[in-house]
PDB file of C-alpha atoms and ligand atoms in Angstrom:
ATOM      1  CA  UNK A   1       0.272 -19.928  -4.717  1.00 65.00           C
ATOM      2  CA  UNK A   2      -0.004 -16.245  -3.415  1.00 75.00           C
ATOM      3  CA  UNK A   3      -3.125 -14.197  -5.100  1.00 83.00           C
ATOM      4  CA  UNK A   4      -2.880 -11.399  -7.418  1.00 90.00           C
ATOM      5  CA  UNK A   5      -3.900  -8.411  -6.218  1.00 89.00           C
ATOM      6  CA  UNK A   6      -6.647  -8.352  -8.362  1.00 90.00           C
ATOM      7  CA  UNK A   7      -7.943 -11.831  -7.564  1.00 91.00           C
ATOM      8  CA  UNK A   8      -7.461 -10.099  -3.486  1.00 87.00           C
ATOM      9  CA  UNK A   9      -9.932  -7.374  -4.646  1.00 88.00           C
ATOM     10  CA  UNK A  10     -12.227  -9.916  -6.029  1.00 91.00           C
ATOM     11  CA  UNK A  11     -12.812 -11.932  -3.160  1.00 88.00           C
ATOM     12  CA  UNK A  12     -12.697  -8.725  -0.785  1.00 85.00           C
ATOM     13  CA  UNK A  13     -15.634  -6.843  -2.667  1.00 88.00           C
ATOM     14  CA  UNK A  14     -17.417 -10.605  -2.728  1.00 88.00           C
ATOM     15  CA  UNK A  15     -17.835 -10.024   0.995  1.00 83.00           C
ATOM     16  CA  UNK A  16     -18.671  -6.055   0.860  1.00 85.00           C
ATOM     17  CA  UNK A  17     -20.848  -6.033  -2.003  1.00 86.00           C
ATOM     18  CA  UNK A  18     -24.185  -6.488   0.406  1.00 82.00           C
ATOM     19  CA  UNK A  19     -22.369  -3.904   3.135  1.00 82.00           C
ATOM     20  CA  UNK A  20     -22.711  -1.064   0.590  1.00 83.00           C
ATOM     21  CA  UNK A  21     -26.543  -1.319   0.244  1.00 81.00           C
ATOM     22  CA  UNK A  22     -26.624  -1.182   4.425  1.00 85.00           C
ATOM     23  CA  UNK A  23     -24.004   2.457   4.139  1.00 87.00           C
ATOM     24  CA  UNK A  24     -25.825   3.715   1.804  1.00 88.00           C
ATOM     25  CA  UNK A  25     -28.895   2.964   3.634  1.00 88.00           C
ATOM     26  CA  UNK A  26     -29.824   5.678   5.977  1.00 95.00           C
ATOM     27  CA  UNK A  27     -31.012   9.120   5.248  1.00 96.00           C
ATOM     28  CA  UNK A  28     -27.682  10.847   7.263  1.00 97.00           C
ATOM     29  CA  UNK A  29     -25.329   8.642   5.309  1.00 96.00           C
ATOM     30  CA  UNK A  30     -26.954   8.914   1.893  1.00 95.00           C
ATOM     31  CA  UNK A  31     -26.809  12.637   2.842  1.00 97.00           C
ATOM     32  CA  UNK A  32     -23.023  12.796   3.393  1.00 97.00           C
ATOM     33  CA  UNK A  33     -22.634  10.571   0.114  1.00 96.00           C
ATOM     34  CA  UNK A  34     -24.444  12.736  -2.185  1.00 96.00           C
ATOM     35  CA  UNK A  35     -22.912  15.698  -0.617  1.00 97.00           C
ATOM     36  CA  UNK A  36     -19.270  14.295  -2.023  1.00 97.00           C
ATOM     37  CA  UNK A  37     -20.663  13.264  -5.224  1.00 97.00           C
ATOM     38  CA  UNK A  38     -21.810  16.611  -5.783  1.00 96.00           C
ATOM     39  CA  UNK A  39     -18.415  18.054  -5.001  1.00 97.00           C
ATOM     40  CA  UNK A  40     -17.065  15.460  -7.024  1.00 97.00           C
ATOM     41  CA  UNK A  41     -19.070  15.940 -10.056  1.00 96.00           C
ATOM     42  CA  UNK A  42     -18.962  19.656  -9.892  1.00 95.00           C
ATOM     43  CA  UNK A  43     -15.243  19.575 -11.521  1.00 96.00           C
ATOM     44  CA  UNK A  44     -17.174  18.047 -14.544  1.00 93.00           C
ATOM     45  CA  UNK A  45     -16.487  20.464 -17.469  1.00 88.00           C
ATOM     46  CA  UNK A  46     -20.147  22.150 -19.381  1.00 86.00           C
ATOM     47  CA  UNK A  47     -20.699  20.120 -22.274  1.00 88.00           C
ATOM     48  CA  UNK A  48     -19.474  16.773 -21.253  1.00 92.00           C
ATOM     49  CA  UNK A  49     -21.043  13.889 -22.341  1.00 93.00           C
ATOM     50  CA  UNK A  50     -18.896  10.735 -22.352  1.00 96.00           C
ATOM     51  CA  UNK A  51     -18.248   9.873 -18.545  1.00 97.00           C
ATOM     52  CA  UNK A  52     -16.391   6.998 -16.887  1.00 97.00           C
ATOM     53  CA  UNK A  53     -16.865   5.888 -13.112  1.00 97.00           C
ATOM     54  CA  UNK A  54     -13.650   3.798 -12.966  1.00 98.00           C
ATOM     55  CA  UNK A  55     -14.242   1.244  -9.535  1.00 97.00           C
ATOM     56  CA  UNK A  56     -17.762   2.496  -9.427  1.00 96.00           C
ATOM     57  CA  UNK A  57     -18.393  -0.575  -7.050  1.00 94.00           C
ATOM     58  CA  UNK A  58     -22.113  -0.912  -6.091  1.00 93.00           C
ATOM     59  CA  UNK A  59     -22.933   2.009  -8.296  1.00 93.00           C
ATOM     60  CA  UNK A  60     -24.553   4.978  -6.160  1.00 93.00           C
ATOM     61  CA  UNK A  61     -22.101   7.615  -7.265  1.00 95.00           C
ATOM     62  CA  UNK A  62     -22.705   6.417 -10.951  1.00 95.00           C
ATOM     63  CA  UNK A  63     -26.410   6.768 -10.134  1.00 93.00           C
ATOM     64  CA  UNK A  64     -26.205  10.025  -9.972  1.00 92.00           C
ATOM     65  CA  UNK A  65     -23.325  10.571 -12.795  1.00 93.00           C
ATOM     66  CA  UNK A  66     -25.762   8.848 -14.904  1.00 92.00           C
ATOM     67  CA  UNK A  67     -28.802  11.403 -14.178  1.00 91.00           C
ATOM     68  CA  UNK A  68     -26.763  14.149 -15.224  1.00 91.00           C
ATOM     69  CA  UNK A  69     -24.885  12.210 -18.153  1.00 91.00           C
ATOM     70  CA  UNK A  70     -27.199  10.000 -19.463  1.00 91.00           C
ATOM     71  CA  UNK A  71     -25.179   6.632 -20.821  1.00 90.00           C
ATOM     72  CA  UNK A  72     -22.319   6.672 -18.224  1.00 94.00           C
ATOM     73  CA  UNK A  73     -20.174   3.851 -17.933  1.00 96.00           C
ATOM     74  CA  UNK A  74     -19.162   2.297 -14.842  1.00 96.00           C
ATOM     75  CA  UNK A  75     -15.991  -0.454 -14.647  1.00 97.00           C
ATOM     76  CA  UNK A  76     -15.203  -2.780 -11.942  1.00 97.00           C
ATOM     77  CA  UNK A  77     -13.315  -5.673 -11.211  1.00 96.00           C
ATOM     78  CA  UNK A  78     -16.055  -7.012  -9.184  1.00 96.00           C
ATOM     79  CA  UNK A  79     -18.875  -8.567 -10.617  1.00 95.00           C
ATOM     80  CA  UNK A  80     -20.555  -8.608  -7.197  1.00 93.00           C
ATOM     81  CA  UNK A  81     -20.118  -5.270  -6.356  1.00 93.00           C
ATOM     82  CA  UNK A  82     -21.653  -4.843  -9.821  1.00 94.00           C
ATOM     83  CA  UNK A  83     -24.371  -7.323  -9.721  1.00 91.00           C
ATOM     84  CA  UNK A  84     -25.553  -4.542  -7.592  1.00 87.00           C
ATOM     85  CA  UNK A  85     -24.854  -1.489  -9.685  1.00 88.00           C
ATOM     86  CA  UNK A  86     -26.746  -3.160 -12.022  1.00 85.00           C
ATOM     87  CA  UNK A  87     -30.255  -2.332  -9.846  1.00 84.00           C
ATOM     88  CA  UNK A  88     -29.637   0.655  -8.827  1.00 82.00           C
ATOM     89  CA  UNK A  89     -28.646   2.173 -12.242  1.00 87.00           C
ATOM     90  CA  UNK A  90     -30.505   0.591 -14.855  1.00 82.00           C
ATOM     91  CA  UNK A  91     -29.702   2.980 -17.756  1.00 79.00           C
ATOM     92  CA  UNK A  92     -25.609   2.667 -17.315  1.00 84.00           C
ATOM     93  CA  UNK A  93     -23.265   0.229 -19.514  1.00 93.00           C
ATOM     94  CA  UNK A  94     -21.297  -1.739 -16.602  1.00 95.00           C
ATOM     95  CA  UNK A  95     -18.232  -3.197 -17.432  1.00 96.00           C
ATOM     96  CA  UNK A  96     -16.141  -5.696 -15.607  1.00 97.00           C
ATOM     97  CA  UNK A  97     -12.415  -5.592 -16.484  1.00 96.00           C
ATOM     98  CA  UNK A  98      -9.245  -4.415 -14.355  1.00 95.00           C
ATOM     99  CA  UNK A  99      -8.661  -1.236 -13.971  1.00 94.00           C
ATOM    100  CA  UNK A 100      -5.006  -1.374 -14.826  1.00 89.00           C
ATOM    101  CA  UNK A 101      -5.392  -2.754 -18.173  1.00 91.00           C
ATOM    102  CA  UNK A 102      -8.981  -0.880 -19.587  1.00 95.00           C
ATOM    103  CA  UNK A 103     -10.850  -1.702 -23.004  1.00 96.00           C
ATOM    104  CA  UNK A 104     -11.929   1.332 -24.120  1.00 97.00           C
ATOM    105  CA  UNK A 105     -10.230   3.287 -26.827  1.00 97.00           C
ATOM    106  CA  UNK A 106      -7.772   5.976 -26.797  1.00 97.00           C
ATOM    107  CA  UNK A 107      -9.703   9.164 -26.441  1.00 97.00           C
ATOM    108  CA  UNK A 108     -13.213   7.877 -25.757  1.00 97.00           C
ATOM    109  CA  UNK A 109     -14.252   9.809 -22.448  1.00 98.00           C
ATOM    110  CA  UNK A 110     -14.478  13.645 -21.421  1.00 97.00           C
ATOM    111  CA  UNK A 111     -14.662  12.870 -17.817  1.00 98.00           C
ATOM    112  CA  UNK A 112     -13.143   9.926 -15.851  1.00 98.00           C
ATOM    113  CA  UNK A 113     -14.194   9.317 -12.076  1.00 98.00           C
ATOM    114  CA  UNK A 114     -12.291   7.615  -9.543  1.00 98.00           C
ATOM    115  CA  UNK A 115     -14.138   7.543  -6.098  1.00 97.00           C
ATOM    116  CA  UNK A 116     -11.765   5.499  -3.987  1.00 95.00           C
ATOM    117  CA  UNK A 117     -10.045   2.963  -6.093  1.00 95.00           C
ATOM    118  CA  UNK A 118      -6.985   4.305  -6.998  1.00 96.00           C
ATOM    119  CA  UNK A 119      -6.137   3.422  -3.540  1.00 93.00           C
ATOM    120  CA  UNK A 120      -7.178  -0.534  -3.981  1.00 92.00           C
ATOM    121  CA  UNK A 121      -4.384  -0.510  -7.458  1.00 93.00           C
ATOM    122  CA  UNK A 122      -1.067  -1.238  -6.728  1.00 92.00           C
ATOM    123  CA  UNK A 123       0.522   0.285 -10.070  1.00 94.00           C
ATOM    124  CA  UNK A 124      -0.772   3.875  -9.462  1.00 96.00           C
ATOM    125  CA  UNK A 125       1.484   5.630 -12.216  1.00 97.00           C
ATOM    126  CA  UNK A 126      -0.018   2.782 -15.039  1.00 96.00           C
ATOM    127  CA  UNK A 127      -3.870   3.488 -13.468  1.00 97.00           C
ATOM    128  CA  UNK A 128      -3.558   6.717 -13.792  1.00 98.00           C
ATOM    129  CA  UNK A 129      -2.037   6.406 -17.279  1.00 97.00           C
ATOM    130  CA  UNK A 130      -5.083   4.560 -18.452  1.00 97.00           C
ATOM    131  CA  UNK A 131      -6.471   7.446 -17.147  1.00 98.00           C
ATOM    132  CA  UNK A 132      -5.087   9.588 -19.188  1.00 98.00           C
ATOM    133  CA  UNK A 133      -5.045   7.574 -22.904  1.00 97.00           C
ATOM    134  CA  UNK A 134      -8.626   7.254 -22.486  1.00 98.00           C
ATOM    135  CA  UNK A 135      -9.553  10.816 -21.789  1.00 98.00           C
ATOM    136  CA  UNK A 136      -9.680  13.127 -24.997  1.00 97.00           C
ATOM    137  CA  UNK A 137      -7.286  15.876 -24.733  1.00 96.00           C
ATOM    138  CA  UNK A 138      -9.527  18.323 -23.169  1.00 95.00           C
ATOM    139  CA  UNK A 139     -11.055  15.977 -20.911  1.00 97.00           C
ATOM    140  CA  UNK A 140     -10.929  16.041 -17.055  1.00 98.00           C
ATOM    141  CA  UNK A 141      -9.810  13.664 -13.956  1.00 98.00           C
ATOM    142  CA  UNK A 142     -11.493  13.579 -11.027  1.00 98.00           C
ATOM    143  CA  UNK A 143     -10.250  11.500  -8.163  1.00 98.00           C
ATOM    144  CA  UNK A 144     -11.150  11.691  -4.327  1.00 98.00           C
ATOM    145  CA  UNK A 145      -8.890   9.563  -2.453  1.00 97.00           C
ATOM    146  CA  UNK A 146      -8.075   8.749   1.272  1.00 96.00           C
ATOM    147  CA  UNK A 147      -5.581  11.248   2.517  1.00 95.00           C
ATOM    148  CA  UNK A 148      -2.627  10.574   5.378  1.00 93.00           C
ATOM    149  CA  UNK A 149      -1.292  14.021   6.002  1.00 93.00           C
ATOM    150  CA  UNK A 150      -2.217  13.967   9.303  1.00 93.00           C
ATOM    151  CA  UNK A 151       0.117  11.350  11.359  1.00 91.00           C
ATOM    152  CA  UNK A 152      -3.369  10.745  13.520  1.00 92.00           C
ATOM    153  CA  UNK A 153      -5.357   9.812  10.480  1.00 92.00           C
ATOM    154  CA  UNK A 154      -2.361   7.924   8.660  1.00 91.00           C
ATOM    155  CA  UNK A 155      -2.324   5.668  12.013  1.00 90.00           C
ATOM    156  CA  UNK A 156      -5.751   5.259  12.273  1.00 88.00           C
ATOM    157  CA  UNK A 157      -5.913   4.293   8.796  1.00 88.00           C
ATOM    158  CA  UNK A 158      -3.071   1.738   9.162  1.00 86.00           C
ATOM    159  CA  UNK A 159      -4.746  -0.037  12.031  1.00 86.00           C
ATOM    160  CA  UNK A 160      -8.184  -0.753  10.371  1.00 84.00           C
ATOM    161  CA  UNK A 161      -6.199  -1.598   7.381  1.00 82.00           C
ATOM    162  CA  UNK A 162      -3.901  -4.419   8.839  1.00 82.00           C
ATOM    163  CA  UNK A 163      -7.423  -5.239  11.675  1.00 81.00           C
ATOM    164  CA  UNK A 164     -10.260  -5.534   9.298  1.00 80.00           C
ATOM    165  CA  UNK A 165     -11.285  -7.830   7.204  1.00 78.00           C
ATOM    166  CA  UNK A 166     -13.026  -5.402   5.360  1.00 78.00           C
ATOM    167  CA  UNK A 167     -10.077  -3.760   3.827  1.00 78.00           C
ATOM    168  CA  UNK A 168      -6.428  -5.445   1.900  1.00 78.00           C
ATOM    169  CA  UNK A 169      -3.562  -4.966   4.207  1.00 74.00           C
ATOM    170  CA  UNK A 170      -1.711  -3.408   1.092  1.00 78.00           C
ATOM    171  CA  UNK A 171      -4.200  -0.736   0.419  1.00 80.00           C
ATOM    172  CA  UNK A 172      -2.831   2.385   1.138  1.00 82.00           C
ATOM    173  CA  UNK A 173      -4.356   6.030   1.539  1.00 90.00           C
ATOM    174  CA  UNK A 174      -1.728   9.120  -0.381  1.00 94.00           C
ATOM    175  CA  UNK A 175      -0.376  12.427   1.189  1.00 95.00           C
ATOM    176  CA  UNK A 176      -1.707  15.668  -0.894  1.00 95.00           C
ATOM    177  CA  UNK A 177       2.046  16.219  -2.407  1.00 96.00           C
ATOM    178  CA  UNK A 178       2.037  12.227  -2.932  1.00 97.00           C
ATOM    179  CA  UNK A 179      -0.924  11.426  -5.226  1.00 97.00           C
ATOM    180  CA  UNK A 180       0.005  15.303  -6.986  1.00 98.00           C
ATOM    181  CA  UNK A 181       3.212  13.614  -7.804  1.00 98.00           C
ATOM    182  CA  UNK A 182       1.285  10.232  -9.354  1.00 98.00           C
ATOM    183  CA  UNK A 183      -0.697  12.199 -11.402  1.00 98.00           C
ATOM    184  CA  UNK A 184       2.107  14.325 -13.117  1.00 98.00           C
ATOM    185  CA  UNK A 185       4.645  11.403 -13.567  1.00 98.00           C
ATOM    186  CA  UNK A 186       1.310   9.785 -15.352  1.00 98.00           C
ATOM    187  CA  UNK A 187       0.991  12.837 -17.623  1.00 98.00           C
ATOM    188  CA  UNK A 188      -1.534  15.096 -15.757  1.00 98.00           C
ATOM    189  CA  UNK A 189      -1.644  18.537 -15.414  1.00 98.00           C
ATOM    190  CA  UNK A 190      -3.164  19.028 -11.401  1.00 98.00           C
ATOM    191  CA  UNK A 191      -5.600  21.920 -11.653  1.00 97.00           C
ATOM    192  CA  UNK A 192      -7.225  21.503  -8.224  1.00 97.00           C
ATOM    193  CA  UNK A 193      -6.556  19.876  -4.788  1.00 97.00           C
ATOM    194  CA  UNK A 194      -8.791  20.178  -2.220  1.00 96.00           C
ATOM    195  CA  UNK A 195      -9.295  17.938   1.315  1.00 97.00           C
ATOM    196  CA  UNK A 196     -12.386  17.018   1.841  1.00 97.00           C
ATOM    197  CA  UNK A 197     -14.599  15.214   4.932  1.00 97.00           C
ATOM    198  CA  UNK A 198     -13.665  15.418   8.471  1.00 97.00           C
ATOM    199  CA  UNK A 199     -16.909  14.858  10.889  1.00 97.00           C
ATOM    200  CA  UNK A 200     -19.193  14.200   8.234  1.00 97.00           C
ATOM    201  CA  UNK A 201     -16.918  11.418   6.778  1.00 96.00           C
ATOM    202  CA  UNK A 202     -16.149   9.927  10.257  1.00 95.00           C
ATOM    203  CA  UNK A 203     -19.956  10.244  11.744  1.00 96.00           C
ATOM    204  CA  UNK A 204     -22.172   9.738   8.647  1.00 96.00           C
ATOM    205  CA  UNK A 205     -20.137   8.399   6.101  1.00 94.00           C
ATOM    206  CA  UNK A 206     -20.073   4.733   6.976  1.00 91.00           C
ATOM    207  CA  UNK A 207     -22.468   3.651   9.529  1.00 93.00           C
ATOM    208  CA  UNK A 208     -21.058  -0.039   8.463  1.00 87.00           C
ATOM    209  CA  UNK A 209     -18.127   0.358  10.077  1.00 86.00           C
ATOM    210  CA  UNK A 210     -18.770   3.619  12.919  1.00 88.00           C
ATOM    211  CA  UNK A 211     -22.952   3.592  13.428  1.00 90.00           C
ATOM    212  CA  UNK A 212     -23.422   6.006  16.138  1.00 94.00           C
ATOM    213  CA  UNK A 213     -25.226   8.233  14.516  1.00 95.00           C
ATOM    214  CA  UNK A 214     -27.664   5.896  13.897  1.00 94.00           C
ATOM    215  CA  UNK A 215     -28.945   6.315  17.116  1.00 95.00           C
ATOM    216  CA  UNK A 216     -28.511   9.953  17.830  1.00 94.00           C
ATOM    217  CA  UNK A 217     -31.804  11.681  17.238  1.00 95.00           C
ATOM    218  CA  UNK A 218     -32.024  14.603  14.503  1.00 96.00           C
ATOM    219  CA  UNK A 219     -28.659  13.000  12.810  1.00 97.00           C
ATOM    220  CA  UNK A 220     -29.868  14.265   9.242  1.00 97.00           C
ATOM    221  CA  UNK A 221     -29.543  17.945  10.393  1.00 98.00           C
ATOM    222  CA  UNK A 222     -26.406  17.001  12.820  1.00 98.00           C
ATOM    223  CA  UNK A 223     -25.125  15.979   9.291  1.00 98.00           C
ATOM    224  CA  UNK A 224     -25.414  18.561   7.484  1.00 98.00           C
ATOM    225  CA  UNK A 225     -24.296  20.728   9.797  1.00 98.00           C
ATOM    226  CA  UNK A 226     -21.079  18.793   9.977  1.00 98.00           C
ATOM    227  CA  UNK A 227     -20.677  18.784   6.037  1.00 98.00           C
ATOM    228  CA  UNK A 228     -20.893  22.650   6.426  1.00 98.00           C
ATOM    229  CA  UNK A 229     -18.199  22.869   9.020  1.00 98.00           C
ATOM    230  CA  UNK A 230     -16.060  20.483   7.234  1.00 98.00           C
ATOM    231  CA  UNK A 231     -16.285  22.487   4.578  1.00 97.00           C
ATOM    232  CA  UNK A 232     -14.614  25.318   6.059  1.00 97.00           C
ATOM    233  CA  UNK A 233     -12.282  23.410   8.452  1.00 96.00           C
ATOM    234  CA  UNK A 234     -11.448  21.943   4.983  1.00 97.00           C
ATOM    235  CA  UNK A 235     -10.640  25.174   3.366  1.00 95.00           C
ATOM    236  CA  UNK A 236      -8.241  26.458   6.136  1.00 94.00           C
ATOM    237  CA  UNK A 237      -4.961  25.978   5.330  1.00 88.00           C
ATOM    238  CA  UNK A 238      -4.114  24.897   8.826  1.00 87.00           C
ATOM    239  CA  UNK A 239      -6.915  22.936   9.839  1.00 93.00           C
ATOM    240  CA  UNK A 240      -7.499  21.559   6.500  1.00 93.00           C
ATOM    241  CA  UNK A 241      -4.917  18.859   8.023  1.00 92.00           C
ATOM    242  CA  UNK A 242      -7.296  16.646   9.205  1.00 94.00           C
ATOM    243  CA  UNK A 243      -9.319  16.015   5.817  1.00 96.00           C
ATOM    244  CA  UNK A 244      -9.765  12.492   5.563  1.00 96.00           C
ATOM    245  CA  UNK A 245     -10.053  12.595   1.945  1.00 97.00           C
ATOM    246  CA  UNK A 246      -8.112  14.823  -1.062  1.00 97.00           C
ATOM    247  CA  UNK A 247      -9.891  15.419  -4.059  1.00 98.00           C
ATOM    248  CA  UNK A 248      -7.848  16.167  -7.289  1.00 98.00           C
ATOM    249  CA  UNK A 249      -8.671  17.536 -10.112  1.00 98.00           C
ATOM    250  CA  UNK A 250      -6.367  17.054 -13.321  1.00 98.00           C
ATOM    251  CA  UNK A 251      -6.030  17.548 -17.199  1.00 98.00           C
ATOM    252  CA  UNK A 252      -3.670  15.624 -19.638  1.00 97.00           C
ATOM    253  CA  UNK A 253      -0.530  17.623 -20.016  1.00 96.00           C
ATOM    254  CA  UNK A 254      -0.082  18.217 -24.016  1.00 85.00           C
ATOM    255  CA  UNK A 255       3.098  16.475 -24.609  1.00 70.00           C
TER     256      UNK A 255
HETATM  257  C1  SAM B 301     -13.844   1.562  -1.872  1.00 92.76           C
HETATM  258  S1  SAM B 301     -14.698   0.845  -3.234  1.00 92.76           S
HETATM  259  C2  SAM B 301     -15.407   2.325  -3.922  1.00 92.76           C
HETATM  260  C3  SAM B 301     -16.641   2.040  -4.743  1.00 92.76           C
HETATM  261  C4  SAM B 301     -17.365   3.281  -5.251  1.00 92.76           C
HETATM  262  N1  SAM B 301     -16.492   4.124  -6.060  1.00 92.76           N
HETATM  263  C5  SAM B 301     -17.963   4.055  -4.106  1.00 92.76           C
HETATM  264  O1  SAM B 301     -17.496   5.158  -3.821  1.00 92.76           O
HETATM  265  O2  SAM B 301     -18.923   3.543  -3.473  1.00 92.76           O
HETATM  266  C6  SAM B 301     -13.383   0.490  -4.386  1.00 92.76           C
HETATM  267  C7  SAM B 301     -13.849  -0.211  -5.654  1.00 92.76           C
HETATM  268  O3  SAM B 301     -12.714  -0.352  -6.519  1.00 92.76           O
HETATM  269  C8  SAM B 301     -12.815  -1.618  -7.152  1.00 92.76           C
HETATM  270  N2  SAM B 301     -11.478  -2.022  -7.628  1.00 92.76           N
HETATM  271  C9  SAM B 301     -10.408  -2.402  -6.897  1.00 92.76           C
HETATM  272  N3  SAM B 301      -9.365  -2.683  -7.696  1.00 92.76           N
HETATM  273  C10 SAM B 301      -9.797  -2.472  -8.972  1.00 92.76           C
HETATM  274  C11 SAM B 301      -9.194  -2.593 -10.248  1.00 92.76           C
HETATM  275  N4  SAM B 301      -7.921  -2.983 -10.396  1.00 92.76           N
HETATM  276  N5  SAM B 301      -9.917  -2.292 -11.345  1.00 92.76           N
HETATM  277  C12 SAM B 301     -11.210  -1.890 -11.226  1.00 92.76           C
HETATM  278  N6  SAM B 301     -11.842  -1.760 -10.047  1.00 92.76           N
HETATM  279  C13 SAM B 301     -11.147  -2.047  -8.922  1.00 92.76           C
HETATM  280  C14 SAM B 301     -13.391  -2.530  -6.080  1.00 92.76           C
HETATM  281  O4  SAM B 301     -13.947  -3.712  -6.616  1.00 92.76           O
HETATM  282  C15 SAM B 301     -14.415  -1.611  -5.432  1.00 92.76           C
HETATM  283  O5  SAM B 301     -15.676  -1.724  -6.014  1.00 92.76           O
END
């Protein structure tokens, strides 16, 4: 019988569930990390209280969402990768369920998260729909999400995709008009889209899969130095081609 995609996700995130602990693990990578989160949560309107991490996985990025907005919820399919969640951020409400069908009710959150996992769905209009019924009216998206504008990075991508084990063949990363397009066929206005992570993401970001840095000397400062060029290779309309990652920002479109 073939699997479902979400039973494939399952038994995927059984195996990376202890690989998270070992990314996050290093003072370079954690600085990369907390370098996106911060990016990610500054979108977050003043004032918001009721936040969602939707695939928060092994829960570091909730960690954080959860200092700022005490009570945050994090939802997974994976009750491994939350099994780990569950250490590292004591204070949140976990909840395992499927993104694609959520149990929360209409209106409940100000803020919804999605830190690569949109790219794990297969329905992307109906996730981000979900998205949408369960933020109040004023309430905010954020989503960062691998990004194939460049034909180098979509090839790249492609080939660790179909080689590793680490990753479903049918996982897919967006182009920056692509994933706009999701979000407005799902009933989101896109305020902001912005590439993000070049060397940082592809030194520091996952010494699980690329670990060099690990062994270069002074690789905290080399990494923040890299998050500051990124940042400006990023905001160059030119060069900001080779962001690995797009982060959008969107608001539910009064109908
Ligand atoms: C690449 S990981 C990202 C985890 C976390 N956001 C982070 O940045 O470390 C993707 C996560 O999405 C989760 N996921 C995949 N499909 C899902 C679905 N349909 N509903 C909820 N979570 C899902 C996986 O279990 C995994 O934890």
């Amino acid at each position: 019988m073939t699997k479902t995609n979400a039973q494939a996700q399952i038994e995927l995130h059984k195996e990376l569930a202890p690989r998270y602990a070992y990314r996050y693990g290093f003072e370079f990578s954690r600085l990369f990390q907390q370098d996106w989160h911060a990016e990610m949560i500054s979108h977050v309107p003043p004032g918001a209280t009721q936040v969602l991490d939707l695939g928060c996985g092994t829960g570091f990025f909730l960690a954080e969402l959860e200092r700022k907005h005490p009570g945050a919820v994090g939802l997974d399919i994976s009750h491994d990768m939350l099994k780990v969640s569950d250490r590292y951020v004591p204070g949140a409400r976990l909840v395992t369920a499927d993104a694609e069908r959520l149990p929360f009710a209409p209106g409940r959150f100000d803020a919804v998260f999605c830190k690569g996992s949109l790219h794990h769905t297969r329905d992307h209009v109906g996730f981000l729909e979900n998205c949408r019924e369960v933020l109040r009216e004023d309430g905010v998206l954020v989503m960062s999400e691998p990004c194939n504008d460049n034909p180098l990075i979509r090839f790249a991508r492609a080939l660790l995709y179909k080689r590793s084990p680490h990753f479903d063949e049918g996982d897919q990363g967006f182009t920056r008009k692509g994933i706009v397009d999701l979000c407005e066929r799902a009933g989101f206005e896109v305020t902001l889209v912005k590439k993000y992570g070049v060397l940082a993401y592809v030194f520091a970001g996952f010494p699980d899969h690329l670990g060099i840095l690990k062994y270069v000397p002074g690789n905290a400062l080399l990494t923040r130095l890299f998050i500051r060029i990124d940042r400006v290779v990023c905001a160059l309309p030119g060069l900001s081609l080779l962001g690995f990652h797009v982060v959008i920002v969107g608001r539910p479109r009064s109908s």
